mmCIF file of C-alpha atoms in Angstrom:
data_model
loop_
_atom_site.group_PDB
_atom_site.id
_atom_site.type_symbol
_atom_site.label_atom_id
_atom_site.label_comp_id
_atom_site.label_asym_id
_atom_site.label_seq_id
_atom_site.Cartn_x
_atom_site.Cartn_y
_atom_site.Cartn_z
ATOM 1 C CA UNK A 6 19.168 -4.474 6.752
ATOM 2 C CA UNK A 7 19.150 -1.309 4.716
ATOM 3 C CA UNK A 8 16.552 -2.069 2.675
ATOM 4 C CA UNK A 9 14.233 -1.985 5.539
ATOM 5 C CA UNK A 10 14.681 1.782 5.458
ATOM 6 C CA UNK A 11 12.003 1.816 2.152
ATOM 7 C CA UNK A 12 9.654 1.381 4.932
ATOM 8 C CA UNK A 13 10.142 3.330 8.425
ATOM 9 C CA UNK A 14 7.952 1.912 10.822
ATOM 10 C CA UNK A 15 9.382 3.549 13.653
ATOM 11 C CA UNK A 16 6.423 4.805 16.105
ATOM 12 C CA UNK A 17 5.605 8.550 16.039
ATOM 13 C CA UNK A 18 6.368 8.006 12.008
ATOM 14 C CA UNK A 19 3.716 9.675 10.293
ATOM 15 C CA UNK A 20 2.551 10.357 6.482
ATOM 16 C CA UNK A 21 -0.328 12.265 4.767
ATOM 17 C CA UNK A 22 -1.450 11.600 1.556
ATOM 18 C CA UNK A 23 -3.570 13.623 -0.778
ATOM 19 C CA UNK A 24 -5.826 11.133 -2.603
ATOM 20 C CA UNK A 25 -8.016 11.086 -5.587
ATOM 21 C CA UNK A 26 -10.895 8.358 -5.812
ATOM 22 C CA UNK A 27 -12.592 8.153 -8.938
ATOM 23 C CA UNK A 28 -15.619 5.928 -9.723
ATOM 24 C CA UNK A 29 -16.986 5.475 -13.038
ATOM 25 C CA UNK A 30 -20.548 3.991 -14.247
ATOM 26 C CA UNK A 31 -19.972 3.460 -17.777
ATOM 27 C CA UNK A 32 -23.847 2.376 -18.544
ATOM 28 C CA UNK A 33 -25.026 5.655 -16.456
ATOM 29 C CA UNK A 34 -22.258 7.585 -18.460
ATOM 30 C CA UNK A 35 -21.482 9.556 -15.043
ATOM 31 C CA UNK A 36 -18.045 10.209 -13.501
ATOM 32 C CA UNK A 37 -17.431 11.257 -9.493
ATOM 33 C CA UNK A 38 -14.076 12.014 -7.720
ATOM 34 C CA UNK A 39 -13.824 12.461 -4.717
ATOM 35 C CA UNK A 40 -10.835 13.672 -2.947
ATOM 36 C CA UNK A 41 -9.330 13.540 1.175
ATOM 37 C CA UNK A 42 -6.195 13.827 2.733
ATOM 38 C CA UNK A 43 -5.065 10.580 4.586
ATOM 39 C CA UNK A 44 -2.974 10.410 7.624
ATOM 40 C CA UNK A 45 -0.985 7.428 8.481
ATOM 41 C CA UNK A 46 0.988 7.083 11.751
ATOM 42 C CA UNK A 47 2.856 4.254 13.197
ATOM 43 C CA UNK A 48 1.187 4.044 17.143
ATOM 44 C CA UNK A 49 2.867 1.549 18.696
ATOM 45 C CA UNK A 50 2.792 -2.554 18.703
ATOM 46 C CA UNK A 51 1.712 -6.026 20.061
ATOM 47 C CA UNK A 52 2.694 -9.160 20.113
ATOM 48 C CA UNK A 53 0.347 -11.300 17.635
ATOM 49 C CA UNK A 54 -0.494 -14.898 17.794
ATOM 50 C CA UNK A 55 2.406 -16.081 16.404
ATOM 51 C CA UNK A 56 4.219 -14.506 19.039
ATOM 52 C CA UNK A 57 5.480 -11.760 16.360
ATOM 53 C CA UNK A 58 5.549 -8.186 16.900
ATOM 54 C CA UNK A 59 2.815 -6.410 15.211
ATOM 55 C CA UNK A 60 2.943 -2.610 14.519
ATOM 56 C CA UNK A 61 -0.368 -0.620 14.156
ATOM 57 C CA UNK A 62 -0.755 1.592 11.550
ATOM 58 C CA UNK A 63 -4.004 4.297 12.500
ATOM 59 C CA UNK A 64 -5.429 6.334 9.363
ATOM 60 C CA UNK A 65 -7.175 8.849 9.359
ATOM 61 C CA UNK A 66 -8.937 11.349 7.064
ATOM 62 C CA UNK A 67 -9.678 14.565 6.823
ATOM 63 C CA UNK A 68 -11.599 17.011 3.881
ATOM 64 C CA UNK A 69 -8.626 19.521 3.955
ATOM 65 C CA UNK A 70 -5.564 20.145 5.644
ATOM 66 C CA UNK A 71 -6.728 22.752 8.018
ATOM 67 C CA UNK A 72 -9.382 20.383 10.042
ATOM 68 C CA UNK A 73 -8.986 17.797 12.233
ATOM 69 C CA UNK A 74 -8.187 14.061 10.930
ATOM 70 C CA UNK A 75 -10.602 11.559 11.872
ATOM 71 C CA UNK A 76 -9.860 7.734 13.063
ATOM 72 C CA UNK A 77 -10.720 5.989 9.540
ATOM 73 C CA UNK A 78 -9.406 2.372 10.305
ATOM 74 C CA UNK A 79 -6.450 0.636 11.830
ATOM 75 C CA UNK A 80 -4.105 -1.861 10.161
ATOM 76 C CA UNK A 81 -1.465 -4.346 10.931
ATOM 77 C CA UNK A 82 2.404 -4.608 10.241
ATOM 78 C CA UNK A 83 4.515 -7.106 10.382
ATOM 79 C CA UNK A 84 8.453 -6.574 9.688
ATOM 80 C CA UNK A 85 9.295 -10.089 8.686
ATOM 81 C CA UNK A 86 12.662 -11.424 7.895
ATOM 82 C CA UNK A 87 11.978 -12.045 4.410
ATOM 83 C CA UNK A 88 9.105 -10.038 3.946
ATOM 84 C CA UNK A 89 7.071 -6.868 5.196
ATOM 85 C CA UNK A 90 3.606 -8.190 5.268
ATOM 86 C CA UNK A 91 0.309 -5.263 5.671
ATOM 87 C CA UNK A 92 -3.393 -6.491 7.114
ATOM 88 C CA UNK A 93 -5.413 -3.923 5.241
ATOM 89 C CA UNK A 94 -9.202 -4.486 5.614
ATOM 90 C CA UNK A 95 -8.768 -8.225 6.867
ATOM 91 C CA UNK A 96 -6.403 -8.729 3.922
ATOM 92 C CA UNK A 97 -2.611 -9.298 4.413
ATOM 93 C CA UNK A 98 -0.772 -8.486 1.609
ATOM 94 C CA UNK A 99 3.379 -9.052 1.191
ATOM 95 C CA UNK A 100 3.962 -5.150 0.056
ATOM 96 C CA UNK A 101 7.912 -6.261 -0.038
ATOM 97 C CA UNK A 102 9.999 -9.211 -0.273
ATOM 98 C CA UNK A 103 13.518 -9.356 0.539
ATOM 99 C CA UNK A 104 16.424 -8.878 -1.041
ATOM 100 C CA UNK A 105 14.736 -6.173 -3.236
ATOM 101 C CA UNK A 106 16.073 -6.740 -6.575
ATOM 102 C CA UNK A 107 15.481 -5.673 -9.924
ATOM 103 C CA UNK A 108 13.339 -8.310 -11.895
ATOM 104 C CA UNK A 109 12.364 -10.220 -7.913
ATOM 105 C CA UNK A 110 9.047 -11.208 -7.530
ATOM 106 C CA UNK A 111 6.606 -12.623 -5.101
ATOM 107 C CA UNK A 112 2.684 -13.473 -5.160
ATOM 108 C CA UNK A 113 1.990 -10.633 -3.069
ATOM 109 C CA UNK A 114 -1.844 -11.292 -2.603
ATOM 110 C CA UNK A 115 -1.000 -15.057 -1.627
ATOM 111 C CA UNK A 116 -2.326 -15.130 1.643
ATOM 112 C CA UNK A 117 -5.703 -13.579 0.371
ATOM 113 C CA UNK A 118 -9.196 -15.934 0.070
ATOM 114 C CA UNK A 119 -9.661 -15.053 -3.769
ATOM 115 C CA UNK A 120 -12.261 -17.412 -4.071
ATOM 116 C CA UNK A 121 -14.620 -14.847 -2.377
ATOM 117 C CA UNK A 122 -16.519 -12.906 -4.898
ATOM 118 C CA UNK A 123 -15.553 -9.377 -3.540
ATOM 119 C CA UNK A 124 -11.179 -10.612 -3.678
ATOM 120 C CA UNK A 125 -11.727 -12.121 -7.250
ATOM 121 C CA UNK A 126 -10.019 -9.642 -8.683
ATOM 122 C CA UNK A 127 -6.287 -9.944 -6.174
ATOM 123 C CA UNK A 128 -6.399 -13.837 -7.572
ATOM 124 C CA UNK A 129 -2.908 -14.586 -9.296
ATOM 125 C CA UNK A 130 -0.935 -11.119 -8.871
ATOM 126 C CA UNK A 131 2.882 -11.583 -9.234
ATOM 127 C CA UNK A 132 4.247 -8.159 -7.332
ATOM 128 C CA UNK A 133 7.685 -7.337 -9.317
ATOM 129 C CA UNK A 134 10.459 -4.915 -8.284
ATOM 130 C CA UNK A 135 10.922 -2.897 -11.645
ATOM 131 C CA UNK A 136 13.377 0.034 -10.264
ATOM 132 C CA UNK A 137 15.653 -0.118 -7.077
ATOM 133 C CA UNK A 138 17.261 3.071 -5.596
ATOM 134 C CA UNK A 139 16.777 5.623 -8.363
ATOM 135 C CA UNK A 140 15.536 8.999 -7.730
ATOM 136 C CA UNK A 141 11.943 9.824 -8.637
ATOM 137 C CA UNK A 142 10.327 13.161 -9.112
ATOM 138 C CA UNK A 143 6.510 13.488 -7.566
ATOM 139 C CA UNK A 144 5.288 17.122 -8.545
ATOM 140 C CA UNK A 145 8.379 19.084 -7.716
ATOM 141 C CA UNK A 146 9.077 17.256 -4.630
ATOM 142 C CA UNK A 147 12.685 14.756 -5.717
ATOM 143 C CA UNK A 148 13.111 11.460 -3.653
ATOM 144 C CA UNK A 149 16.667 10.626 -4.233
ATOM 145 C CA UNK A 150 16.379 6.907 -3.724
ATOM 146 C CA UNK A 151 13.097 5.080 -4.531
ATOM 147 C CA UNK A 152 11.911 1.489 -5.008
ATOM 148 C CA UNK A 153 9.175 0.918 -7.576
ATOM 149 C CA UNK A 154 7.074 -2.265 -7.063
ATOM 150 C CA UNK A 155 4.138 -3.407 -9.906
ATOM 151 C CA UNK A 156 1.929 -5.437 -7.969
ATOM 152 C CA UNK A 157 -0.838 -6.025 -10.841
ATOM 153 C CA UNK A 158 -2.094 -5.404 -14.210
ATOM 154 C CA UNK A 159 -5.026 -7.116 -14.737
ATOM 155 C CA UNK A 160 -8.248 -6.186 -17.509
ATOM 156 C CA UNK A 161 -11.252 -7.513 -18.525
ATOM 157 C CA UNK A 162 -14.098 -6.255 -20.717
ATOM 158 C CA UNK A 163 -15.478 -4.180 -17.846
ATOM 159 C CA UNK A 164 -12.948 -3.855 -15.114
ATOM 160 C CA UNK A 165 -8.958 -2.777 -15.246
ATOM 161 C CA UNK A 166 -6.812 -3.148 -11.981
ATOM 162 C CA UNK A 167 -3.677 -1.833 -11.746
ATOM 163 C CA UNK A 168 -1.310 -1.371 -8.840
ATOM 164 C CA UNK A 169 2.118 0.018 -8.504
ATOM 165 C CA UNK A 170 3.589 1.538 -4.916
ATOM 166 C CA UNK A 171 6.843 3.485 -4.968
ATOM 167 C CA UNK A 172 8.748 3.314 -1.564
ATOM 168 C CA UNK A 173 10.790 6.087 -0.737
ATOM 169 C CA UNK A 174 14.001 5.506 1.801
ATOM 170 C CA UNK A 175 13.771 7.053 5.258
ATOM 171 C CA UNK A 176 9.764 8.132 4.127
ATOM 172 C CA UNK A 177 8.241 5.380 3.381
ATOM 173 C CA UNK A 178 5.139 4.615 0.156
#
């Protein structure tokens, strides 16, 4: 399937990300950021207990791009027929669900116990595909054909989620 190609999982793959965290304490009026590179690589697979292959996904992080990455986590991948599904943190999320179309959706968080005070927040999220295979322009670097997915868009009087991945072909998110 073509569209698979959105997300490469093929082992040696590898990715690094430069990423912002910002954490704000609106009572304190006091803003940090913190920034780190993270490295994700595809190492390899197992067979689950479903009897389906699983692909690990290692990241690690690093200050700056001139030290060495260390081992922050692992996480889990399964390429399903329908669906790619991601175990992040003991949560699997359904990052894409096939055919991509514009306008298809899925409850990507589904599988997710939201009745636990710390996943509140993931209860209810209706992931929708809201560009297919369009070019998109990240700083000066142009992906010619990109899938956009809104996973979530949810505010209350003190909190505002909001998450949107954009899968590039042949890179990857």
């Amino acid at each position: 399937m073509d569209q698979l190609n959105y997300f490469p999982v093929d082992s040696g793959h590898w990715v690094v990300y430069k990423v912002d965290s910002v954490y704000f304490d609106v009572p304190a009026g006091r803003r940090d950021t913190y920034s780190f590179f993270l490295k994700e690589s595809f190492a390899g697979s197992y067979l689950d207990n479903e009897d389906r292959t699983t692909i690990l996904l290692h990241r690690l992080i690093s200050d700056d791009l001139n030290s060495d990455f260390e081992m922050k986590d692992v996480w889990a991948i399964n390429v399903l027929g329908r669906s790619i599904e991601v175990v992040e943190e003991n949560n699997r999320f359904i990052k894409l669900s096939f055919p991509l179309r514009r306008g298809g959706n899925w409850k990507g968080n589904s599988y997710i116990d939201t009745d636990k005070t710390d996943n509140s927040y993931l209860e209810d999220w209706t992931y929708e595909v809201s560009d297919i295979d369009i070019p998109v322009t990240i700083d000066s670097l142009i992906y010619d054909s990109c899938v956009t997915v809104e996973q979530g868009n949810i505010s209350s009087d003190h909190f505002w989620y909001y998450g949107e991945e954009i899968y590039s072909k042949h890179i990857g998110l």
